[in-house]
Amino acid sequence: MDTISSPQNKRVRYVKALAKRARLRRGEGKIILEGDRLISDALARGGAAELVLYSPQRADYGIIAQLQRQACDLLPVTESLLRQASDTQQPPGILAVFHIPKPTIAQPCRRVLILDAISEPGNLGTILRSASAAGVELAILAPGCCDVYSGKALRAGMGAHFRLPIVEASWREIAGFCRELAIFAASATVDCAYTSVDWTSDWALILGNEARGLSQAARKLPAREVSIPMAQASESLNVASAAAVILFEAQRQRRHSDSTLTGALAVD
């Protein structure tokens, strides 16, 4: 196939529109992944690609071969068109249109993360990446969160969108979902350290907005607020950093509890 150079090509225009318009992405049920790593991760997790733009000079043809087996449209394009379609200043050699992942939710969910009006896409993606690594089973986006499928959130998530079930829900739905869980909420204004609570039972953790903290709707849930103790001269942590600190403490406690139980059973 000849390399496409016209910006009027219908499929190239479609990709450009998806990259710029969140409403179109939602309506079409599509996301755009850029770069070998994100695309490889999505393919490894069963993601389905529909359309691919790539640079014949810079593409990884191992990935191209995987995409060919999915029978998606593969379009070689000029570097100029790739830059126009990309969401980054220095685009990688390939970008692909994938279907938004349909989450499979474990029943019952024992470790749930609730994101309350997280407004910065980089923070949102980084939180999801930490949550996936720390064994969270479900991420719930409460009203007011930024677009979880924006290019910036997808890049920061580093494949977490395909490893971690993600859903959007109202606060009424969230309250019902958390009825059987111990609910905790990160706060900078309480004395209860995150290390002093029991994370070995089934739990939900609420993380509030970067600037405003927990919303009034979040505060209506029967949550126990926990904080991260810091040196007196320090300001509060970035929400993505706070998420990683708390979630990995929860994972540490769970692993310690599991290893202790395994040891006790072995002795018996």
PDB file of C-alpha atoms in Angstrom, residues 2 11 25 66 70 103 107 116 122 161 177 200 220 258:
ATOM      1  CA  ASP A   2       1.247   3.480  -0.853  1.00  0.00           C
ATOM      2  CA  ARG A  11      -9.775   7.509   8.055  1.00  0.00           C
ATOM      3  CA  ARG A  25     -14.688   8.899  21.714  1.00  0.00           C
ATOM      4  CA  GLN A  66       0.080  -8.902  15.553  1.00  0.00           C
ATOM      5  CA  GLN A  70      -6.770  -8.956  14.010  1.00  0.00           C
ATOM      6  CA  PRO A 103     -14.488  -4.551  32.451  1.00  0.00           C
ATOM      7  CA  GLN A 107     -17.642 -10.797  42.683  1.00  0.00           C
ATOM      8  CA  ASP A 116     -13.731  11.667  43.677  1.00  0.00           C
ATOM      9  CA  GLY A 122      -1.897  12.632  34.437  1.00  0.00           C
ATOM     10  CA  HIS A 161      -6.846   0.646  31.587  1.00  0.00           C
ATOM     11  CA  PHE A 177     -21.690  -1.035  46.044  1.00  0.00           C
ATOM     12  CA  THR A 200      -6.714  -6.998  55.536  1.00  0.00           C
ATOM     13  CA  LYS A 220     -21.964  11.435  53.212  1.00  0.00           C
ATOM     14  CA  ASP A 258      -1.597 -14.222  53.887  1.00  0.00           C
TER      15      ASP A 258
END
